Amino acid sequence: MNWDSGLLLLILATSLVPGLVIFFLPEERVAIRTTLNMGGAVVKLVLVGVLIWGVLHGHQYETRLPLLPGGLDLVLHADAESVLFVTLSAVLWLVTTIYAIGYLEGSQHRSRFFGFFSLCVTATVGVALAGNMITFLVFYELLTLSTYPLIVHRGTEEARQAGRVYLRYTIAGGALLLVGTVWLYDVAGSFEFTHRGVVAGLDDADRTVLTAIFVLLIAGLGVKAALVPLHGWLPRAMVAPAPVSALLHAVAVVKAGAFGIVRVVDDVYGVEFAASLGVTGPLAVLAATTIVYGSLRALFQDNLKRRLAYSTVSQVSYIVLGVAVVGPIATVGGLVHLVHQGLMKITLFFCAGNLAETLGVHNISDMNGIGRRMPWTMAAFTIAALGMIGVPPLAGFVSKWYLGLGALDAGQDWVVFILAGSSLLNAGYFLPVLYATWFKAPPDAWPAERSYGRRETAWALLAPPLVTALLVVAAGLLASAPFSPLQWARFITTQEYAP
Amino acid sequence: MNTTLGILLLLSVPGLPLLLLLPTLRARLSRPCHLALLPAVILLTLPLDYSIELPWLLFGTGLGIDGESRLLIAMSVVLWIAATFLQAPAGEVDGCRQTSFFLLTMAGNLGAILATGMVGFFTFSTLMGYGFYGLLVNGGDAAARRTGRVYLGFLILADLALFEALLIAATTSRDLGFGVVRHAIEQSATPGFYLSLVLAGLALKAAIWPLHFWLPLAFRSARPAVVLLLGGVPVAIGLLRMVRWLPLGALALPGVGEGIQWVGLAAAIYGTVAGLRQSHPRALLAYAGIVVTGLFVATLGSGLEWPVIGATIKETGHLFILYLGFMLAALVSASVIADKVTARRALHSLLLVAHVAGALLLMLAPVIIFFLIRVPAGSDLLFADSGVVALWPWWTLCTTLLALRWLYLLPHHQQEAVSVPTPVIAVIWGVLLAATAAIGLLAALWCDDPMGVVVDVWRPVVLGLLIGSSVWWMAAKGALPVIPAIPPGDLWLIIARWLSRVDHWMMSVGHQVLPRWRAAGLAVAGHLLQVCKWQKALDAGERLLQRWSIAVTLLLLLGAAIVLLGT
């Protein structure tokens, strides 16, 4: 095995090995556990940097491991698309690790938590680097199994109930995905992710069968991507600790689902073939419905995390919409939103976690004047919220610009109205929060205030949202700079739509 | 100018105010808002026109300064300095937030003036808008919060409309310079829709009638420092956007141009009637602004109808924007100082002269526009033929009546306390009056026949003085019939009342109709409780979807439908 084939395994190992070791660490071994967590995250980031450099310079990174007889291999492959998702995962895992260390300080079962935390990230990276559907499916299911313990971490009845709902949804989704994958192999004779799609070359395949396979794959992936009506698990999963919510919503689970849909459309069916099959139109309508429905539901939530959960339901479908509106510009918008939404949403969840941990505030109705007590946290929240609405020059504006432009370019003018309506709804459920935060008088006492001396909260809780908020600003303001998410998305799309 | 220095200087004009948003950076500075203007002041002193392209910023944008933007930056600097002196925060926290909103609005204002492309202009003006919302609402009472809600709603709708318009423009040309609008109209499949979006968005932002409601509310409820900025910041940037974005001088759009002219005329009539029924001088100023911007809009309409006029407006329109910004600010500061010197009888005469000077500037505002519209020699276009705008001398009747009403209201209203020394306000007021007069003189020098323009207005002015004096005399005698005052916000208050009735009706429908539907439909499942409101109905539907079997079955049924339809 040489460096090019071993690098991908190393990237997986940087979270897998620490995770497995952490499982066996006693609770009181805080320093070792922290070192393993942080060390693994930093090393992963470095290796991903090497990967980016290599992909840019034309290196081929691929690892093949035999899985089943008959040539069914576990394939890890790095292309521009997978590097985008891996980079997002690596960066956000690092900040989430720092956050989680601060958030769970003094809590019970931290070894268990961080063990599954690391496995979750391993699975996510595996999803990103999957080179074929079977590898994707394996890591997709590993993701389900590794995130369940995180959801039920608190051990309350509500958490266990949420975990059961989550398992039912995701196992059902996994089953649909498995059926679709097997059927795909039967029809196409291959699982591989290929340029222009492995299915596109099947001239004599039954189009009804191909459509049915597409529906099964999307249904299976749509569970984790929280497409309506398969989104029901997501708001309930908010009982999990804030780092888990941040991970679920910004990095791991929903992104894995959305990324999978991108892979199916781009690399299994091919964009043009999928459009000729007539499946991209209904997918676009489903995504649009989810966008509007999620925003409408968010309007009525008083619990902050539930409001953010429904916002995630809506926002992740922008990625699906971008891919379903067939066209290079819209695809750029969808791909770049994969990164931008991750940055913005993780910031929001970090801030929600800070409010809960520091002041015992969980509901929006309790947030009056909270900006005076926690100005830095709420400044980060404000930046992320305005980004979600699409206020320039923040990251969300860039995503919506490309989605709208792509829709007009592809002749799908109705999508622009969906974006406009969604932006209005986003403003409707974020601006009142900001108003209450900054302009209303605070209460005499907060529900459960913890003192951190002169600081508003612990450094480990404050630094991550500030960093990610800065990234939200940078991703928008420097959108046209080299190595920005936008430039990377353009690079991917150029390759995808190349003749 | 050295490239690096030029980049640093242009970037620091909006950049320094943004940097000073960090409280820790400005904690030790005594006047951060004034310091934030330093790069702009330095830029003004440099006699060079300069621009930079920043391909890495957003989608690639640029900043630049030329003769036109230099004047607008100068106006902004003067207004911001004046407003900062008038700023009087209630407490430490309120003051910190107020300063933050000042800086954010300032950055957006200055950046919008310097922007050389549409996306950059849109970005900075959006920042300015949100910062201005904070200025309106911060530390204010219920009226200020209501104003803020109305303004924010208009701002969001305007941004959406302009965003859609930008997208349409971007599909026709990858270059997003200011000339792209003309290209978009020529190339777009739906030029009417595109132009409607642009005009609606601009009107919402600049408070052009009939989308003006937030302006009178803001004039009435905001603090004096914020009111001072109203004419020179949101309204001025909105009008500047109109001048830059509309294809003046490049395309002839007779239908659209004529329509806009009638809108301008309606604005003048409406603004005059509503303004004369105001009982507070600041509220009257808002309607005076609506009248004057209505005239400007009508002029823009004539520019769209006749490109030869449009080309002239493109060249000189910024001078009128300067005039409007300084004039409104001068009149606002006049209302602030009126109360402070009332007790000092020796200053009464001086005060009266200054007030009359301010009223004169308002009265002659229409004249300024027509100083600036100079039809090129040899053109066969005469003003007598140029549509609604041919009625322009009678606009001075409107402004004369409003000026007289304003003079009448000044001594009779309750003033808001401003903890700023009287000499400071007097200096501010004097500077603003002088600046307004200077712009007027500049405009007069621009015109080939300024006396001819002045002669055209003597009849409406005299008529206005006669009517105004008669009404004043009748009011003094108590012989004037009582006509109800129109509250600031006028039609918006009626609209808001009807909106709440519609909302109440919808809630009652949800109360009575929806439970019956739901009971009938879901009684088969036998497990849904009666709910009373839309929100609970949605919650009930959501609980149903959270049963994974139902959700997955629903999606598979949908998928099967897609497959069958596909075959």
mmCIF file of C-alpha atoms in Angstrom, chain B residues 46-276:
data_model
loop_
_atom_site.group_PDB
_atom_site.id
_atom_site.type_symbol
_atom_site.label_atom_id
_atom_site.label_comp_id
_atom_site.label_asym_id
_atom_site.label_seq_id
_atom_site.Cartn_x
_atom_site.Cartn_y
_atom_site.Cartn_z
ATOM 1 C CA LEU B 46 -7.313 64.343 -2.400
ATOM 2 C CA PRO B 47 -8.191 65.921 -5.736
ATOM 3 C CA LEU B 48 -7.844 62.675 -7.697
ATOM 4 C CA ASP B 49 -10.530 60.471 -9.130
ATOM 5 C CA TYR B 50 -9.588 56.922 -8.244
ATOM 6 C CA SER B 51 -11.094 53.478 -8.346
ATOM 7 C CA ILE B 52 -10.089 49.960 -7.396
ATOM 8 C CA GLU B 53 -11.342 46.584 -8.498
ATOM 9 C CA LEU B 54 -11.529 43.887 -5.874
ATOM 10 C CA PRO B 55 -12.079 40.600 -7.712
ATOM 11 C CA TRP B 56 -11.862 38.601 -4.477
ATOM 12 C CA LEU B 57 -14.554 40.599 -2.675
ATOM 13 C CA LEU B 58 -17.997 38.995 -2.863
ATOM 14 C CA PHE B 59 -18.533 38.320 -6.587
ATOM 15 C CA GLY B 60 -15.897 40.828 -7.591
ATOM 16 C CA THR B 61 -16.739 44.417 -6.863
ATOM 17 C CA GLY B 62 -15.082 47.786 -6.814
ATOM 18 C CA LEU B 63 -14.906 51.074 -4.997
ATOM 19 C CA GLY B 64 -14.161 54.412 -6.560
ATOM 20 C CA ILE B 65 -14.411 58.132 -6.132
ATOM 21 C CA ASP B 66 -15.135 60.742 -8.760
ATOM 22 C CA GLY B 67 -16.579 64.243 -8.782
ATOM 23 C CA GLU B 68 -20.135 63.093 -8.129
ATOM 24 C CA SER B 69 -19.351 60.713 -5.322
ATOM 25 C CA ARG B 70 -16.948 63.226 -3.775
ATOM 26 C CA LEU B 71 -19.827 65.648 -3.252
ATOM 27 C CA LEU B 72 -22.038 62.934 -1.841
ATOM 28 C CA ILE B 73 -19.311 61.791 0.536
ATOM 29 C CA ALA B 74 -18.917 65.404 1.650
ATOM 30 C CA MET B 75 -22.629 65.622 2.399
ATOM 31 C CA SER B 76 -22.499 62.359 4.314
ATOM 32 C CA VAL B 77 -19.517 63.504 6.365
ATOM 33 C CA VAL B 78 -21.251 66.756 7.324
ATOM 34 C CA LEU B 79 -24.512 65.009 8.207
ATOM 35 C CA TRP B 80 -22.816 62.292 10.243
ATOM 36 C CA ILE B 81 -20.758 64.805 12.186
ATOM 37 C CA ALA B 82 -23.897 66.814 12.869
ATOM 38 C CA ALA B 83 -25.906 63.759 13.874
ATOM 39 C CA THR B 84 -23.172 62.506 16.161
ATOM 40 C CA PHE B 85 -23.192 65.802 18.020
ATOM 41 C CA LEU B 86 -26.957 65.615 18.407
ATOM 42 C CA GLN B 87 -26.818 62.025 19.597
ATOM 43 C CA ALA B 88 -27.815 61.885 23.237
ATOM 44 C CA PRO B 89 -27.975 58.306 24.560
ATOM 45 C CA ALA B 90 -30.034 57.636 27.649
ATOM 46 C CA GLY B 91 -27.537 55.395 29.386
ATOM 47 C CA GLU B 92 -24.238 53.534 28.970
ATOM 48 C CA VAL B 93 -25.667 50.372 27.402
ATOM 49 C CA ASP B 94 -28.033 52.322 25.190
ATOM 50 C CA GLY B 95 -25.140 54.565 24.149
ATOM 51 C CA CYS B 96 -22.915 51.622 23.220
ATOM 52 C CA ARG B 97 -25.642 50.102 21.069
ATOM 53 C CA GLN B 98 -26.496 53.467 19.554
ATOM 54 C CA THR B 99 -22.857 53.970 18.593
ATOM 55 C CA SER B 100 -22.745 50.503 17.046
ATOM 56 C CA PHE B 101 -25.800 51.250 14.928
ATOM 57 C CA PHE B 102 -24.376 54.636 13.969
ATOM 58 C CA LEU B 103 -21.178 52.989 12.772
ATOM 59 C CA LEU B 104 -22.964 50.217 10.884
ATOM 60 C CA THR B 105 -25.245 52.695 9.107
ATOM 61 C CA MET B 106 -22.302 54.960 8.386
ATOM 62 C CA ALA B 107 -20.298 52.129 6.846
ATOM 63 C CA GLY B 108 -23.199 51.151 4.631
ATOM 64 C CA ASN B 109 -23.886 54.751 3.623
ATOM 65 C CA LEU B 110 -20.291 55.537 2.660
ATOM 66 C CA GLY B 111 -19.753 52.187 0.982
ATOM 67 C CA ALA B 112 -22.880 52.572 -1.128
ATOM 68 C CA ILE B 113 -21.677 55.927 -2.434
ATOM 69 C CA LEU B 114 -18.260 54.528 -3.345
ATOM 70 C CA ALA B 115 -19.512 51.271 -4.876
ATOM 71 C CA THR B 116 -18.876 51.003 -8.600
ATOM 72 C CA GLY B 117 -21.025 47.936 -9.204
ATOM 73 C CA MET B 118 -24.582 46.918 -8.504
ATOM 74 C CA VAL B 119 -23.822 44.061 -6.130
ATOM 75 C CA GLY B 120 -21.519 46.227 -4.044
ATOM 76 C CA PHE B 121 -24.114 49.004 -3.988
ATOM 77 C CA PHE B 122 -26.807 46.519 -2.991
ATOM 78 C CA THR B 123 -24.636 45.034 -0.248
ATOM 79 C CA PHE B 124 -23.686 48.324 1.346
ATOM 80 C CA SER B 125 -27.175 49.777 1.128
ATOM 81 C CA THR B 126 -28.589 46.638 2.775
ATOM 82 C CA LEU B 127 -26.089 47.027 5.618
ATOM 83 C CA MET B 128 -27.112 50.655 5.877
ATOM 84 C CA GLY B 129 -30.769 49.699 6.006
ATOM 85 C CA TYR B 130 -30.376 47.235 8.855
ATOM 86 C CA GLY B 131 -28.184 49.646 10.757
ATOM 87 C CA PHE B 132 -30.780 52.355 10.299
ATOM 88 C CA TYR B 133 -33.446 50.059 11.698
ATOM 89 C CA GLY B 134 -31.372 49.797 14.834
ATOM 90 C CA LEU B 135 -31.115 53.577 15.016
ATOM 91 C CA LEU B 136 -34.873 53.929 14.694
ATOM 92 C CA VAL B 137 -35.714 51.401 17.371
ATOM 93 C CA ASN B 138 -32.903 51.623 19.884
ATOM 94 C CA GLY B 139 -34.009 53.225 23.120
ATOM 95 C CA GLY B 140 -37.249 54.370 21.557
ATOM 96 C CA ASP B 141 -40.815 54.213 22.726
ATOM 97 C CA ALA B 142 -43.756 52.246 21.332
ATOM 98 C CA ALA B 143 -44.121 54.676 18.416
ATOM 99 C CA ALA B 144 -40.461 54.178 17.501
ATOM 100 C CA ARG B 145 -40.854 50.415 17.645
ATOM 101 C CA ARG B 146 -43.902 50.597 15.386
ATOM 102 C CA THR B 147 -41.924 52.743 12.970
ATOM 103 C CA GLY B 148 -39.141 50.189 13.096
ATOM 104 C CA ARG B 149 -41.507 47.347 12.255
ATOM 105 C CA VAL B 150 -42.941 49.199 9.270
ATOM 106 C CA TYR B 151 -39.493 50.234 8.075
ATOM 107 C CA LEU B 152 -38.103 46.734 8.452
ATOM 108 C CA GLY B 153 -40.992 45.233 6.549
ATOM 109 C CA PHE B 154 -40.484 47.695 3.714
ATOM 110 C CA LEU B 155 -36.739 47.129 3.793
ATOM 111 C CA ILE B 156 -37.080 43.353 3.491
ATOM 112 C CA LEU B 157 -39.587 43.623 0.641
ATOM 113 C CA ALA B 158 -37.370 46.152 -1.127
ATOM 114 C CA ASP B 159 -34.304 43.962 -0.765
ATOM 115 C CA LEU B 160 -36.194 40.973 -2.107
ATOM 116 C CA ALA B 161 -37.468 42.907 -5.115
ATOM 117 C CA LEU B 162 -34.047 44.326 -5.886
ATOM 118 C CA PHE B 163 -32.394 40.936 -5.359
ATOM 119 C CA GLU B 164 -34.741 39.383 -7.924
ATOM 120 C CA ALA B 165 -34.047 42.275 -10.268
ATOM 121 C CA LEU B 166 -30.314 41.795 -9.844
ATOM 122 C CA LEU B 167 -30.687 38.102 -10.660
ATOM 123 C CA ILE B 168 -32.598 38.904 -13.845
ATOM 124 C CA ALA B 169 -29.950 41.455 -14.767
ATOM 125 C CA ALA B 170 -27.177 38.943 -14.070
ATOM 126 C CA THR B 171 -28.717 36.406 -16.456
ATOM 127 C CA THR B 172 -28.357 38.866 -19.313
ATOM 128 C CA SER B 173 -24.853 40.002 -18.487
ATOM 129 C CA ARG B 174 -22.123 38.673 -16.240
ATOM 130 C CA ASP B 175 -20.879 42.218 -15.817
ATOM 131 C CA LEU B 176 -22.779 43.787 -12.951
ATOM 132 C CA GLY B 177 -21.791 47.370 -13.500
ATOM 133 C CA PHE B 178 -24.417 50.099 -13.380
ATOM 134 C CA GLY B 179 -24.874 49.960 -17.138
ATOM 135 C CA VAL B 180 -26.215 46.442 -16.914
ATOM 136 C CA VAL B 181 -29.757 47.652 -16.238
ATOM 137 C CA ARG B 182 -30.108 49.004 -19.733
ATOM 138 C CA HIS B 183 -28.674 45.777 -21.120
ATOM 139 C CA ALA B 184 -31.086 43.761 -18.990
ATOM 140 C CA ILE B 185 -34.095 45.691 -20.227
ATOM 141 C CA GLU B 186 -33.003 45.229 -23.827
ATOM 142 C CA GLN B 187 -32.167 41.535 -23.455
ATOM 143 C CA SER B 188 -34.696 40.382 -20.875
ATOM 144 C CA ALA B 189 -37.701 38.378 -21.977
ATOM 145 C CA THR B 190 -39.825 40.248 -19.439
ATOM 146 C CA PRO B 191 -38.564 43.843 -19.370
ATOM 147 C CA GLY B 192 -41.789 45.135 -17.830
ATOM 148 C CA PHE B 193 -41.553 42.736 -14.894
ATOM 149 C CA TYR B 194 -37.900 43.535 -14.428
ATOM 150 C CA LEU B 195 -38.498 47.279 -14.418
ATOM 151 C CA SER B 196 -41.435 46.846 -12.017
ATOM 152 C CA LEU B 197 -39.163 45.046 -9.571
ATOM 153 C CA VAL B 198 -36.539 47.767 -9.803
ATOM 154 C CA LEU B 199 -39.027 50.597 -9.370
ATOM 155 C CA ALA B 200 -40.878 48.903 -6.527
ATOM 156 C CA GLY B 201 -37.674 48.157 -4.674
ATOM 157 C CA LEU B 202 -36.346 51.665 -5.138
ATOM 158 C CA ALA B 203 -39.622 53.244 -4.087
ATOM 159 C CA LEU B 204 -39.788 51.159 -0.916
ATOM 160 C CA LYS B 205 -36.266 52.133 0.062
ATOM 161 C CA ALA B 206 -36.497 55.824 -0.767
ATOM 162 C CA ALA B 207 -40.049 56.262 0.594
ATOM 163 C CA ILE B 208 -41.467 57.279 -2.774
ATOM 164 C CA TRP B 209 -45.229 57.692 -2.753
ATOM 165 C CA PRO B 210 -47.308 55.502 -2.458
ATOM 166 C CA LEU B 211 -44.769 53.364 -0.601
ATOM 167 C CA HIS B 212 -43.790 56.185 1.722
ATOM 168 C CA PHE B 213 -45.430 55.216 5.025
ATOM 169 C CA TRP B 214 -42.335 54.636 7.074
ATOM 170 C CA LEU B 215 -40.932 58.096 6.423
ATOM 171 C CA PRO B 216 -43.530 60.218 8.253
ATOM 172 C CA LEU B 217 -43.561 57.710 11.101
ATOM 173 C CA ALA B 218 -39.781 57.968 11.345
ATOM 174 C CA PHE B 219 -39.755 61.749 11.214
ATOM 175 C CA ARG B 220 -42.226 61.863 14.041
ATOM 176 C CA SER B 221 -40.956 59.146 16.358
ATOM 177 C CA ALA B 222 -37.190 58.959 15.945
ATOM 178 C CA ARG B 223 -34.642 60.950 17.935
ATOM 179 C CA PRO B 224 -33.461 64.242 16.442
ATOM 180 C CA ALA B 225 -30.040 62.827 15.567
ATOM 181 C CA VAL B 226 -31.662 60.061 13.542
ATOM 182 C CA VAL B 227 -34.221 62.363 11.926
ATOM 183 C CA LEU B 228 -31.343 64.553 10.778
ATOM 184 C CA LEU B 229 -30.010 61.614 8.811
ATOM 185 C CA LEU B 230 -33.267 60.616 7.183
ATOM 186 C CA GLY B 231 -33.019 62.847 4.148
ATOM 187 C CA GLY B 232 -29.309 62.385 3.608
ATOM 188 C CA VAL B 233 -28.981 58.652 4.244
ATOM 189 C CA PRO B 234 -31.844 56.287 3.334
ATOM 190 C CA VAL B 235 -33.733 58.681 1.080
ATOM 191 C CA ALA B 236 -30.620 60.061 -0.613
ATOM 192 C CA ILE B 237 -29.149 56.608 -1.214
ATOM 193 C CA GLY B 238 -32.504 55.456 -2.571
ATOM 194 C CA LEU B 239 -32.649 58.373 -5.012
ATOM 195 C CA LEU B 240 -29.001 57.860 -5.933
ATOM 196 C CA ARG B 241 -29.819 54.251 -6.684
ATOM 197 C CA MET B 242 -32.615 55.379 -8.983
ATOM 198 C CA VAL B 243 -30.298 57.696 -10.887
ATOM 199 C CA ARG B 244 -27.617 55.011 -11.227
ATOM 200 C CA TRP B 245 -29.808 52.022 -11.987
ATOM 201 C CA LEU B 246 -32.425 53.430 -14.348
ATOM 202 C CA PRO B 247 -31.366 53.632 -18.022
ATOM 203 C CA LEU B 248 -31.541 57.411 -18.144
ATOM 204 C CA GLY B 249 -30.337 58.788 -21.407
ATOM 205 C CA ALA B 250 -29.774 55.340 -22.861
ATOM 206 C CA LEU B 251 -33.244 54.035 -23.597
ATOM 207 C CA ALA B 252 -36.561 55.620 -24.423
ATOM 208 C CA LEU B 253 -39.381 54.097 -22.374
ATOM 209 C CA PRO B 254 -42.304 56.421 -23.065
ATOM 210 C CA GLY B 255 -45.049 54.364 -21.396
ATOM 211 C CA VAL B 256 -43.091 53.772 -18.232
ATOM 212 C CA GLY B 257 -41.807 57.334 -18.170
ATOM 213 C CA GLU B 258 -45.257 58.813 -18.459
ATOM 214 C CA GLY B 259 -46.575 56.552 -15.710
ATOM 215 C CA ILE B 260 -43.791 57.603 -13.383
ATOM 216 C CA GLN B 261 -44.506 61.244 -14.082
ATOM 217 C CA TRP B 262 -48.121 60.809 -12.999
ATOM 218 C CA VAL B 263 -46.946 59.017 -9.864
ATOM 219 C CA GLY B 264 -44.724 61.998 -9.112
ATOM 220 C CA LEU B 265 -47.614 64.401 -9.596
ATOM 221 C CA ALA B 266 -49.851 62.317 -7.358
ATOM 222 C CA ALA B 267 -47.101 62.286 -4.742
ATOM 223 C CA ALA B 268 -46.933 66.064 -4.812
ATOM 224 C CA ILE B 269 -50.683 66.484 -4.389
ATOM 225 C CA TYR B 270 -50.949 63.804 -1.717
ATOM 226 C CA GLY B 271 -47.921 65.062 0.171
ATOM 227 C CA THR B 272 -49.207 68.610 0.159
ATOM 228 C CA VAL B 273 -52.651 67.698 1.444
ATOM 229 C CA ALA B 274 -51.292 65.364 4.118
ATOM 230 C CA GLY B 275 -48.494 67.755 5.064
ATOM 231 C CA LEU B 276 -50.830 70.686 5.571
#
